[in-house]
mmCIF file of C-alpha atoms in Angstrom:
data_model
loop_
_atom_site.group_PDB
_atom_site.id
_atom_site.type_symbol
_atom_site.label_atom_id
_atom_site.label_comp_id
_atom_site.label_asym_id
_atom_site.label_seq_id
_atom_site.Cartn_x
_atom_site.Cartn_y
_atom_site.Cartn_z
ATOM 1 C CA UNK A 19 53.499 -117.842 115.069
ATOM 2 C CA UNK A 20 54.109 -121.151 116.782
ATOM 3 C CA UNK A 21 56.832 -123.056 114.995
ATOM 4 C CA UNK A 22 55.569 -125.786 112.738
ATOM 5 C CA UNK A 23 57.703 -128.912 112.661
ATOM 6 C CA UNK A 24 59.611 -129.055 109.398
ATOM 7 C CA UNK A 25 58.405 -131.864 107.214
ATOM 8 C CA UNK A 26 60.942 -134.521 106.384
ATOM 9 C CA UNK A 27 62.616 -134.389 103.002
ATOM 10 C CA UNK A 28 61.171 -137.806 102.178
ATOM 11 C CA UNK A 29 57.612 -136.755 102.883
ATOM 12 C CA UNK A 30 57.931 -133.593 100.803
ATOM 13 C CA UNK A 31 59.715 -135.342 97.971
ATOM 14 C CA UNK A 32 56.916 -137.915 97.807
ATOM 15 C CA UNK A 33 54.372 -135.169 97.281
ATOM 16 C CA UNK A 34 55.968 -132.707 94.894
ATOM 17 C CA UNK A 35 55.649 -132.992 91.138
ATOM 18 C CA UNK A 36 58.581 -134.817 89.694
ATOM 19 C CA UNK A 37 60.141 -135.799 86.406
ATOM 20 C CA UNK A 38 62.311 -138.751 85.491
ATOM 21 C CA UNK A 39 65.827 -138.409 86.892
ATOM 22 C CA UNK A 40 67.487 -139.736 83.755
ATOM 23 C CA UNK A 41 65.770 -137.092 81.656
ATOM 24 C CA UNK A 42 67.054 -134.478 84.077
ATOM 25 C CA UNK A 43 70.562 -135.928 84.033
ATOM 26 C CA UNK A 44 70.706 -135.999 80.255
ATOM 27 C CA UNK A 45 69.241 -132.516 79.998
ATOM 28 C CA UNK A 46 71.824 -131.198 82.406
ATOM 29 C CA UNK A 47 74.529 -132.971 80.430
ATOM 30 C CA UNK A 48 73.261 -131.215 77.318
ATOM 31 C CA UNK A 49 73.676 -127.840 79.025
ATOM 32 C CA UNK A 50 77.236 -128.562 80.048
ATOM 33 C CA UNK A 51 78.121 -129.781 76.577
ATOM 34 C CA UNK A 52 76.534 -126.703 75.036
ATOM 35 C CA UNK A 53 78.492 -124.397 77.322
ATOM 36 C CA UNK A 54 81.738 -126.210 76.574
ATOM 37 C CA UNK A 55 81.101 -125.726 72.864
ATOM 38 C CA UNK A 56 80.058 -122.085 73.161
ATOM 39 C CA UNK A 57 82.467 -120.802 75.772
ATOM 40 C CA UNK A 58 85.477 -123.004 75.045
ATOM 41 C CA UNK A 59 87.306 -122.139 78.289
ATOM 42 C CA UNK A 60 86.541 -124.614 81.075
ATOM 43 C CA UNK A 61 86.920 -121.860 83.651
ATOM 44 C CA UNK A 62 84.218 -119.840 81.896
ATOM 45 C CA UNK A 63 81.932 -122.877 81.885
ATOM 46 C CA UNK A 64 82.423 -123.257 85.647
ATOM 47 C CA UNK A 65 81.452 -119.620 86.125
ATOM 48 C CA UNK A 66 78.439 -119.866 83.868
ATOM 49 C CA UNK A 67 77.131 -123.030 85.542
ATOM 50 C CA UNK A 68 77.492 -121.357 88.914
ATOM 51 C CA UNK A 69 75.614 -118.309 87.658
ATOM 52 C CA UNK A 70 72.820 -120.428 86.164
ATOM 53 C CA UNK A 71 72.560 -122.245 89.474
ATOM 54 C CA UNK A 72 72.422 -118.966 91.360
ATOM 55 C CA UNK A 73 69.536 -117.781 89.188
ATOM 56 C CA UNK A 74 67.724 -121.045 89.847
ATOM 57 C CA UNK A 75 68.449 -120.956 93.583
ATOM 58 C CA UNK A 76 66.960 -117.517 94.125
ATOM 59 C CA UNK A 77 63.695 -118.845 92.694
ATOM 60 C CA UNK A 78 63.760 -122.363 94.102
ATOM 61 C CA UNK A 79 63.941 -121.067 97.667
ATOM 62 C CA UNK A 80 60.303 -119.994 97.365
ATOM 63 C CA UNK A 81 59.178 -123.521 96.571
ATOM 64 C CA UNK A 82 61.343 -124.791 99.367
ATOM 65 C CA UNK A 83 59.887 -122.443 101.968
ATOM 66 C CA UNK A 84 56.348 -123.032 100.727
ATOM 67 C CA UNK A 85 56.523 -126.811 100.848
ATOM 68 C CA UNK A 86 58.942 -127.616 103.651
ATOM 69 C CA UNK A 87 57.372 -125.818 106.626
ATOM 70 C CA UNK A 88 60.891 -124.681 107.481
ATOM 71 C CA UNK A 89 60.318 -121.152 108.684
ATOM 72 C CA UNK A 90 63.595 -119.866 110.005
ATOM 73 C CA UNK A 91 66.798 -121.602 110.989
ATOM 74 C CA UNK A 92 68.336 -120.628 114.317
ATOM 75 C CA UNK A 93 71.874 -120.559 113.010
ATOM 76 C CA UNK A 94 74.162 -121.645 110.207
ATOM 77 C CA UNK A 95 74.465 -125.134 111.728
ATOM 78 C CA UNK A 96 70.766 -125.731 111.501
ATOM 79 C CA UNK A 97 70.725 -124.236 108.021
ATOM 80 C CA UNK A 98 73.374 -126.681 106.816
ATOM 81 C CA UNK A 99 71.449 -129.614 108.266
ATOM 82 C CA UNK A 100 68.247 -128.465 106.609
ATOM 83 C CA UNK A 101 69.958 -128.189 103.213
ATOM 84 C CA UNK A 102 71.521 -131.629 103.645
ATOM 85 C CA UNK A 103 68.466 -133.478 104.887
ATOM 86 C CA UNK A 104 65.472 -131.560 103.520
ATOM 87 C CA UNK A 105 66.558 -129.352 100.622
ATOM 88 C CA UNK A 106 68.669 -131.825 98.668
ATOM 89 C CA UNK A 107 66.119 -134.553 99.277
ATOM 90 C CA UNK A 108 63.250 -132.368 98.147
ATOM 91 C CA UNK A 109 64.871 -131.394 94.880
ATOM 92 C CA UNK A 110 67.319 -134.124 93.923
ATOM 93 C CA UNK A 111 66.016 -137.045 95.942
ATOM 94 C CA UNK A 112 69.317 -137.535 97.805
ATOM 95 C CA UNK A 113 70.651 -136.473 101.189
ATOM 96 C CA UNK A 114 74.087 -135.344 102.337
ATOM 97 C CA UNK A 115 76.114 -135.650 105.508
ATOM 98 C CA UNK A 116 77.222 -132.431 107.176
ATOM 99 C CA UNK A 117 80.753 -132.399 108.552
ATOM 100 C CA UNK A 118 84.146 -130.697 108.731
ATOM 101 C CA UNK A 119 82.908 -127.756 110.801
ATOM 102 C CA UNK A 120 85.465 -125.125 111.705
ATOM 103 C CA UNK A 121 85.671 -123.959 115.312
ATOM 104 C CA UNK A 122 83.656 -120.807 114.667
ATOM 105 C CA UNK A 123 80.762 -122.711 113.114
ATOM 106 C CA UNK A 124 81.005 -120.678 109.920
ATOM 107 C CA UNK A 125 82.412 -123.290 107.543
ATOM 108 C CA UNK A 126 81.223 -126.823 106.948
ATOM 109 C CA UNK A 127 80.954 -129.424 104.221
ATOM 110 C CA UNK A 128 78.031 -131.210 102.638
ATOM 111 C CA UNK A 129 79.184 -134.674 101.663
ATOM 112 C CA UNK A 130 77.199 -136.476 98.975
ATOM 113 C CA UNK A 131 77.755 -140.075 98.048
ATOM 114 C CA UNK A 132 74.973 -140.118 95.516
ATOM 115 C CA UNK A 133 74.476 -137.392 92.955
ATOM 116 C CA UNK A 134 71.957 -137.769 90.144
ATOM 117 C CA UNK A 135 73.672 -135.050 88.108
ATOM 118 C CA UNK A 136 76.594 -137.306 87.262
ATOM 119 C CA UNK A 137 74.942 -140.599 86.331
ATOM 120 C CA UNK A 138 76.641 -141.945 83.177
ATOM 121 C CA UNK A 139 79.038 -139.001 83.088
ATOM 122 C CA UNK A 140 82.705 -139.403 82.295
ATOM 123 C CA UNK A 141 84.839 -136.373 81.658
ATOM 124 C CA UNK A 142 87.208 -136.438 78.707
ATOM 125 C CA UNK A 143 90.780 -135.354 79.317
ATOM 126 C CA UNK A 144 90.074 -131.975 77.772
ATOM 127 C CA UNK A 145 87.669 -131.141 80.611
ATOM 128 C CA UNK A 146 89.892 -131.805 83.581
ATOM 129 C CA UNK A 147 89.389 -128.368 85.121
ATOM 130 C CA UNK A 148 85.620 -128.604 84.867
ATOM 131 C CA UNK A 149 83.426 -128.556 87.953
ATOM 132 C CA UNK A 150 80.665 -130.476 86.293
ATOM 133 C CA UNK A 151 78.193 -130.006 89.155
ATOM 134 C CA UNK A 152 78.858 -126.314 89.588
ATOM 135 C CA UNK A 153 75.199 -125.541 89.033
ATOM 136 C CA UNK A 154 74.523 -127.111 92.432
ATOM 137 C CA UNK A 155 76.907 -124.842 94.292
ATOM 138 C CA UNK A 156 75.247 -121.903 92.560
ATOM 139 C CA UNK A 157 71.768 -123.076 93.546
ATOM 140 C CA UNK A 158 72.757 -123.303 97.215
ATOM 141 C CA UNK A 159 74.516 -119.940 97.140
ATOM 142 C CA UNK A 160 71.496 -118.288 95.502
ATOM 143 C CA UNK A 161 68.969 -119.878 97.825
ATOM 144 C CA UNK A 162 70.946 -118.910 100.945
ATOM 145 C CA UNK A 163 71.318 -115.352 99.759
ATOM 146 C CA UNK A 164 67.523 -115.088 99.668
ATOM 147 C CA UNK A 165 67.405 -115.969 103.357
ATOM 148 C CA UNK A 166 70.022 -113.361 104.207
ATOM 149 C CA UNK A 167 73.115 -115.558 104.254
ATOM 150 C CA UNK A 168 75.934 -114.578 101.978
ATOM 151 C CA UNK A 169 78.083 -117.640 101.380
ATOM 152 C CA UNK A 170 80.920 -118.972 99.324
ATOM 153 C CA UNK A 171 80.279 -122.485 98.054
ATOM 154 C CA UNK A 172 83.126 -124.511 96.582
ATOM 155 C CA UNK A 173 83.831 -128.097 95.607
ATOM 156 C CA UNK A 174 86.453 -129.797 97.778
ATOM 157 C CA UNK A 175 86.004 -133.340 96.477
ATOM 158 C CA UNK A 176 84.491 -134.474 93.204
ATOM 159 C CA UNK A 177 83.945 -138.086 92.164
ATOM 160 C CA UNK A 178 84.367 -137.094 88.526
ATOM 161 C CA UNK A 179 87.902 -136.111 89.470
ATOM 162 C CA UNK A 180 88.558 -139.443 91.123
ATOM 163 C CA UNK A 181 87.613 -138.541 94.704
ATOM 164 C CA UNK A 182 85.580 -140.929 96.828
ATOM 165 C CA UNK A 183 82.651 -138.542 97.355
ATOM 166 C CA UNK A 184 81.317 -135.132 96.460
ATOM 167 C CA UNK A 185 82.194 -132.584 99.105
ATOM 168 C CA UNK A 186 80.813 -129.097 98.889
ATOM 169 C CA UNK A 187 82.231 -126.522 101.285
ATOM 170 C CA UNK A 188 79.876 -123.848 102.589
ATOM 171 C CA UNK A 189 81.527 -120.796 104.057
ATOM 172 C CA UNK A 190 79.313 -118.195 105.704
ATOM 173 C CA UNK A 191 80.678 -114.778 104.756
ATOM 174 C CA UNK A 192 78.018 -112.525 106.154
ATOM 175 C CA UNK A 193 74.635 -112.905 107.729
ATOM 176 C CA UNK A 194 72.472 -109.927 106.958
ATOM 177 C CA UNK A 195 70.290 -109.221 109.972
ATOM 178 C CA UNK A 196 66.621 -109.420 109.231
ATOM 179 C CA UNK A 197 64.716 -106.230 109.657
ATOM 180 C CA UNK A 198 62.503 -105.913 112.683
ATOM 181 C CA UNK A 199 59.709 -105.403 113.373
ATOM 182 C CA UNK A 200 58.279 -107.702 110.764
ATOM 183 C CA UNK A 201 55.139 -109.734 110.602
ATOM 184 C CA UNK A 202 55.365 -113.454 110.023
ATOM 185 C CA UNK A 203 52.513 -113.413 107.560
ATOM 186 C CA UNK A 204 53.994 -110.786 105.314
ATOM 187 C CA UNK B 3 59.584 -164.684 73.065
ATOM 188 C CA UNK B 4 56.016 -164.346 74.239
ATOM 189 C CA UNK B 5 55.011 -160.709 74.341
ATOM 190 C CA UNK B 6 55.021 -159.188 77.796
ATOM 191 C CA UNK B 7 52.213 -156.750 78.505
ATOM 192 C CA UNK B 8 53.569 -153.211 78.502
ATOM 193 C CA UNK B 9 53.492 -151.677 81.941
ATOM 194 C CA UNK B 10 51.353 -148.600 82.335
ATOM 195 C CA UNK B 11 53.070 -145.236 82.323
ATOM 196 C CA UNK B 12 51.794 -144.598 85.853
ATOM 197 C CA UNK B 13 53.278 -147.798 87.226
ATOM 198 C CA UNK B 14 56.646 -147.137 85.627
ATOM 199 C CA UNK B 15 56.704 -143.490 86.615
ATOM 200 C CA UNK B 16 56.038 -144.470 90.226
ATOM 201 C CA UNK B 17 59.127 -146.671 90.222
ATOM 202 C CA UNK B 18 61.795 -144.749 88.341
ATOM 203 C CA UNK B 19 64.172 -142.344 90.027
ATOM 204 C CA UNK B 20 62.886 -138.831 89.845
ATOM 205 C CA UNK B 21 63.819 -135.266 90.618
ATOM 206 C CA UNK B 22 61.675 -132.288 91.514
ATOM 207 C CA UNK B 23 59.759 -130.969 88.508
ATOM 208 C CA UNK B 24 60.344 -127.337 89.399
ATOM 209 C CA UNK B 25 64.092 -127.892 89.464
ATOM 210 C CA UNK B 26 63.824 -129.462 86.030
ATOM 211 C CA UNK B 27 61.651 -126.633 84.726
ATOM 212 C CA UNK B 28 64.026 -123.964 85.996
ATOM 213 C CA UNK B 29 67.052 -125.840 84.687
ATOM 214 C CA UNK B 30 65.465 -126.142 81.278
ATOM 215 C CA UNK B 31 64.613 -122.434 81.403
ATOM 216 C CA UNK B 32 68.271 -121.727 82.119
ATOM 217 C CA UNK B 33 69.278 -123.625 78.984
ATOM 218 C CA UNK B 34 66.886 -121.707 76.794
ATOM 219 C CA UNK B 35 68.028 -118.406 78.244
ATOM 220 C CA UNK B 36 71.651 -119.369 77.733
ATOM 221 C CA UNK B 37 71.034 -120.293 74.108
ATOM 222 C CA UNK B 38 69.166 -117.054 73.481
ATOM 223 C CA UNK B 39 72.132 -115.130 74.854
ATOM 224 C CA UNK B 40 74.757 -117.125 72.987
ATOM 225 C CA UNK B 41 73.081 -117.665 69.652
ATOM 226 C CA UNK B 42 71.013 -114.480 69.420
ATOM 227 C CA UNK B 43 68.852 -115.700 66.510
ATOM 228 C CA UNK B 44 65.636 -117.344 67.711
ATOM 229 C CA UNK B 45 65.680 -119.669 64.718
ATOM 230 C CA UNK B 46 69.131 -120.915 65.728
ATOM 231 C CA UNK B 47 67.881 -121.521 69.268
ATOM 232 C CA UNK B 48 65.004 -123.614 67.894
ATOM 233 C CA UNK B 49 67.478 -125.696 65.907
ATOM 234 C CA UNK B 50 69.836 -126.134 68.825
ATOM 235 C CA UNK B 51 67.064 -127.171 71.233
ATOM 236 C CA UNK B 52 65.878 -129.719 68.700
ATOM 237 C CA UNK B 53 69.397 -131.067 68.310
ATOM 238 C CA UNK B 54 69.916 -131.292 72.070
ATOM 239 C CA UNK B 55 66.622 -133.139 72.315
ATOM 240 C CA UNK B 56 67.656 -135.507 69.548
ATOM 241 C CA UNK B 57 70.874 -136.350 71.394
ATOM 242 C CA UNK B 58 68.873 -137.010 74.549
ATOM 243 C CA UNK B 59 66.244 -139.070 72.727
ATOM 244 C CA UNK B 60 68.718 -141.487 71.192
ATOM 245 C CA UNK B 61 69.893 -142.303 74.723
ATOM 246 C CA UNK B 62 66.571 -142.125 76.555
ATOM 247 C CA UNK B 63 65.069 -144.818 74.316
ATOM 248 C CA UNK B 64 67.246 -147.379 76.102
ATOM 249 C CA UNK B 65 65.786 -146.513 79.478
ATOM 250 C CA UNK B 66 62.347 -146.561 77.945
ATOM 251 C CA UNK B 67 62.739 -150.016 76.419
ATOM 252 C CA UNK B 68 64.388 -151.373 79.568
ATOM 253 C CA UNK B 69 61.703 -150.182 81.956
ATOM 254 C CA UNK B 70 58.479 -150.203 79.939
ATOM 255 C CA UNK B 71 58.297 -153.811 78.725
ATOM 256 C CA UNK B 72 57.276 -152.364 75.379
ATOM 257 C CA UNK B 73 59.083 -154.638 72.956
ATOM 258 C CA UNK B 74 57.947 -153.721 69.498
ATOM 259 C CA UNK B 75 55.023 -151.701 68.206
ATOM 260 C CA UNK B 76 52.979 -153.204 65.372
ATOM 261 C CA UNK B 77 52.655 -149.984 63.472
ATOM 262 C CA UNK B 78 52.951 -146.226 63.684
ATOM 263 C CA UNK B 79 49.500 -145.975 65.305
ATOM 264 C CA UNK B 80 50.528 -148.133 68.191
ATOM 265 C CA UNK B 81 53.827 -146.264 68.431
ATOM 266 C CA UNK B 82 52.044 -142.925 68.763
ATOM 267 C CA UNK B 83 49.785 -144.300 71.493
ATOM 268 C CA UNK B 84 52.748 -145.694 73.383
ATOM 269 C CA UNK B 85 54.557 -142.338 73.262
ATOM 270 C CA UNK B 86 51.425 -140.523 74.405
ATOM 271 C CA UNK B 87 50.428 -142.856 77.216
ATOM 272 C CA UNK B 88 53.640 -144.530 78.360
ATOM 273 C CA UNK B 89 56.648 -142.513 77.169
ATOM 274 C CA UNK B 90 55.519 -139.026 78.128
ATOM 275 C CA UNK B 91 54.177 -140.314 81.427
ATOM 276 C CA UNK B 92 57.378 -142.148 82.212
ATOM 277 C CA UNK B 93 59.608 -139.147 81.646
ATOM 278 C CA UNK B 94 57.541 -136.028 82.214
ATOM 279 C CA UNK B 95 54.691 -137.366 84.316
ATOM 280 C CA UNK B 96 52.012 -136.265 81.839
ATOM 281 C CA UNK B 97 50.057 -137.974 79.080
ATOM 282 C CA UNK B 98 48.877 -136.784 75.683
ATOM 283 C CA UNK B 99 45.897 -137.464 73.462
ATOM 284 C CA UNK B 100 46.599 -138.835 69.994
ATOM 285 C CA UNK B 101 44.494 -137.375 67.199
ATOM 286 C CA UNK B 102 44.345 -135.757 63.779
ATOM 287 C CA UNK B 103 45.400 -138.871 61.883
ATOM 288 C CA UNK B 104 45.699 -138.568 58.122
ATOM 289 C CA UNK B 105 44.056 -141.198 55.933
ATOM 290 C CA UNK B 106 47.312 -143.090 55.352
ATOM 291 C CA UNK B 107 48.040 -143.408 59.065
ATOM 292 C CA UNK B 108 51.410 -141.723 58.649
ATOM 293 C CA UNK B 109 50.709 -138.383 60.331
ATOM 294 C CA UNK B 110 49.128 -137.689 63.682
ATOM 295 C CA UNK B 111 49.255 -135.246 66.557
ATOM 296 C CA UNK B 112 50.093 -135.595 70.217
ATOM 297 C CA UNK B 113 47.986 -133.111 72.139
ATOM 298 C CA UNK B 114 49.224 -132.078 75.586
ATOM 299 C CA UNK B 115 47.217 -129.982 77.969
ATOM 300 C CA UNK B 116 49.797 -130.132 80.682
ATOM 301 C CA UNK B 117 53.476 -129.571 80.072
ATOM 302 C CA UNK B 118 55.929 -129.248 82.938
ATOM 303 C CA UNK B 119 58.502 -127.557 80.692
ATOM 304 C CA UNK B 120 56.513 -124.335 80.590
ATOM 305 C CA UNK B 121 55.488 -123.809 84.211
ATOM 306 C CA UNK B 122 56.051 -120.133 85.117
ATOM 307 C CA UNK B 123 57.246 -119.357 81.577
ATOM 308 C CA UNK B 124 56.215 -116.247 79.730
ATOM 309 C CA UNK B 125 57.940 -115.286 76.525
ATOM 310 C CA UNK B 126 58.999 -111.687 76.045
ATOM 311 C CA UNK B 127 58.091 -110.020 72.768
ATOM 312 C CA UNK B 128 61.622 -110.499 71.494
ATOM 313 C CA UNK B 129 61.168 -114.280 71.522
ATOM 314 C CA UNK B 130 58.003 -114.574 69.487
ATOM 315 C CA UNK B 131 59.485 -117.003 66.983
ATOM 316 C CA UNK B 132 60.804 -119.297 69.678
ATOM 317 C CA UNK B 133 59.598 -122.858 70.009
ATOM 318 C CA UNK B 134 60.339 -123.032 73.686
ATOM 319 C CA UNK B 135 59.641 -126.770 73.977
ATOM 320 C CA UNK B 136 61.617 -127.741 70.906
ATOM 321 C CA UNK B 137 63.778 -130.060 72.974
ATOM 322 C CA UNK B 138 60.737 -132.321 73.289
ATOM 323 C CA UNK B 139 60.218 -132.678 69.553
ATOM 324 C CA UNK B 140 63.908 -133.516 69.272
ATOM 325 C CA UNK B 141 63.682 -136.170 71.983
ATOM 326 C CA UNK B 142 60.789 -137.907 70.226
ATOM 327 C CA UNK B 143 62.504 -137.705 66.842
ATOM 328 C CA UNK B 144 65.722 -139.129 68.272
ATOM 329 C CA UNK B 145 64.017 -141.907 70.194
ATOM 330 C CA UNK B 146 61.948 -142.976 67.177
ATOM 331 C CA UNK B 147 64.986 -143.020 64.942
ATOM 332 C CA UNK B 148 66.556 -145.580 67.280
ATOM 333 C CA UNK B 149 63.580 -147.881 66.679
ATOM 334 C CA UNK B 150 63.890 -147.495 62.905
ATOM 335 C CA UNK B 151 61.296 -144.774 62.348
ATOM 336 C CA UNK B 152 62.461 -141.652 60.627
ATOM 337 C CA UNK B 153 60.045 -138.859 61.496
ATOM 338 C CA UNK B 154 59.502 -135.152 61.239
ATOM 339 C CA UNK B 155 58.181 -133.669 64.476
ATOM 340 C CA UNK B 156 56.781 -130.134 64.482
ATOM 341 C CA UNK B 157 54.751 -127.903 66.779
ATOM 342 C CA UNK B 158 51.280 -127.091 65.456
ATOM 343 C CA UNK B 159 49.901 -125.439 68.576
ATOM 344 C CA UNK B 160 51.800 -123.894 71.466
ATOM 345 C CA UNK B 161 50.233 -122.451 74.611
ATOM 346 C CA UNK B 162 53.124 -120.023 74.934
ATOM 347 C CA UNK B 163 51.956 -118.577 71.636
ATOM 348 C CA UNK B 164 48.388 -118.238 72.868
ATOM 349 C CA UNK B 165 46.999 -121.566 71.635
ATOM 350 C CA UNK B 166 44.699 -123.623 73.838
ATOM 351 C CA UNK B 167 46.980 -126.692 73.965
ATOM 352 C CA UNK B 168 50.335 -128.031 72.861
ATOM 353 C CA UNK B 169 50.021 -129.997 69.651
ATOM 354 C CA UNK B 170 52.994 -131.844 68.280
ATOM 355 C CA UNK B 171 52.673 -133.287 64.803
ATOM 356 C CA UNK B 172 54.444 -136.563 64.071
ATOM 357 C CA UNK B 173 54.973 -137.381 60.435
ATOM 358 C CA UNK B 174 56.415 -140.780 59.567
ATOM 359 C CA UNK B 175 58.867 -140.264 56.726
ATOM 360 C CA UNK B 176 60.403 -143.694 56.451
ATOM 361 C CA UNK B 177 60.294 -146.907 58.359
ATOM 362 C CA UNK B 178 63.578 -148.744 58.032
ATOM 363 C CA UNK B 179 62.841 -152.464 57.951
ATOM 364 C CA UNK B 180 64.495 -154.360 60.747
ATOM 365 C CA UNK B 181 67.018 -156.889 59.716
ATOM 366 C CA UNK B 182 66.032 -160.524 59.944
ATOM 367 C CA UNK B 183 66.882 -162.990 61.233
ATOM 368 C CA UNK B 184 67.481 -161.522 64.637
ATOM 369 C CA UNK B 185 67.256 -162.919 68.097
ATOM 370 C CA UNK B 186 65.050 -161.215 70.638
ATOM 371 C CA UNK B 187 67.627 -161.521 73.329
ATOM 372 C CA UNK B 188 70.393 -159.878 71.412
#
């Protein structure tokens, strides 16, 4: 199959069904609050948010592949760029910068200056260990696993903790080779 | 202050910040699943979803009033129409039909044929008593309470239970008179 040019995140985002961002933000806030009440331990909430994100990511990748015309990324570098410029735009309406690559090209950061998940959010002192946006790291981890990349995704900077941006580190642990021969239309 | 014509739901929806509807749907699904796991009793999940919705509604009304140019509704009839045509459109991207008024004009139904909350959702047999969309009734109840209308909001029809539409009954219990004199710009 001849490669089809990936559509830009903007173009896709303009055409997918959407809901109001504030409704999403408040709904997400309600989840976090619920988990804090039910689980009590902040560390457990972090884990649960990551797991919820993972479950979402393994499904969201289908919509991404269906609507983005991204067929296969050559390497982890291209994958990171596609997440930053197409994936985040398509789902959250924002983009990220990719940086802080290690020499081997297996670790990088997505740097977000805008993050709709945290609008109006302030963490009380009791939640200082919370990774409020941990659902997002889970989504990326889950989605990548569905395209054969096992990754570890962790927050390096977090504006809710006083940092100047959100920085999400992606570490490629293992790339499962795809099975050949395969047919593109399968 | 001279009344400003309310903006149409479409016009507002086109201009507010939005996120991908599928992300919202899956995130909402993750909440419901989490509550089912944590609370076990379906009836408790219904209550909790309603309460989460209420907490969202009392905040979302501010965004609604700020962006819709809707200043004050004359009566409950106008209020129901505004929810159906402007509010639901502005937040969920869908509209509802208003019907089934009682003679006193205190009870009516919002009828939705499209509901982004339930895309891809099928309820297992163990969840038969669940009102999956109960967050929505809570949002409307909370938002109306902030504009001095105490209501009871209940599901009459639910497509997840095999009905042919979603029908949400709004019953006006009490309209708290606004305090006069007030200034419009306060």
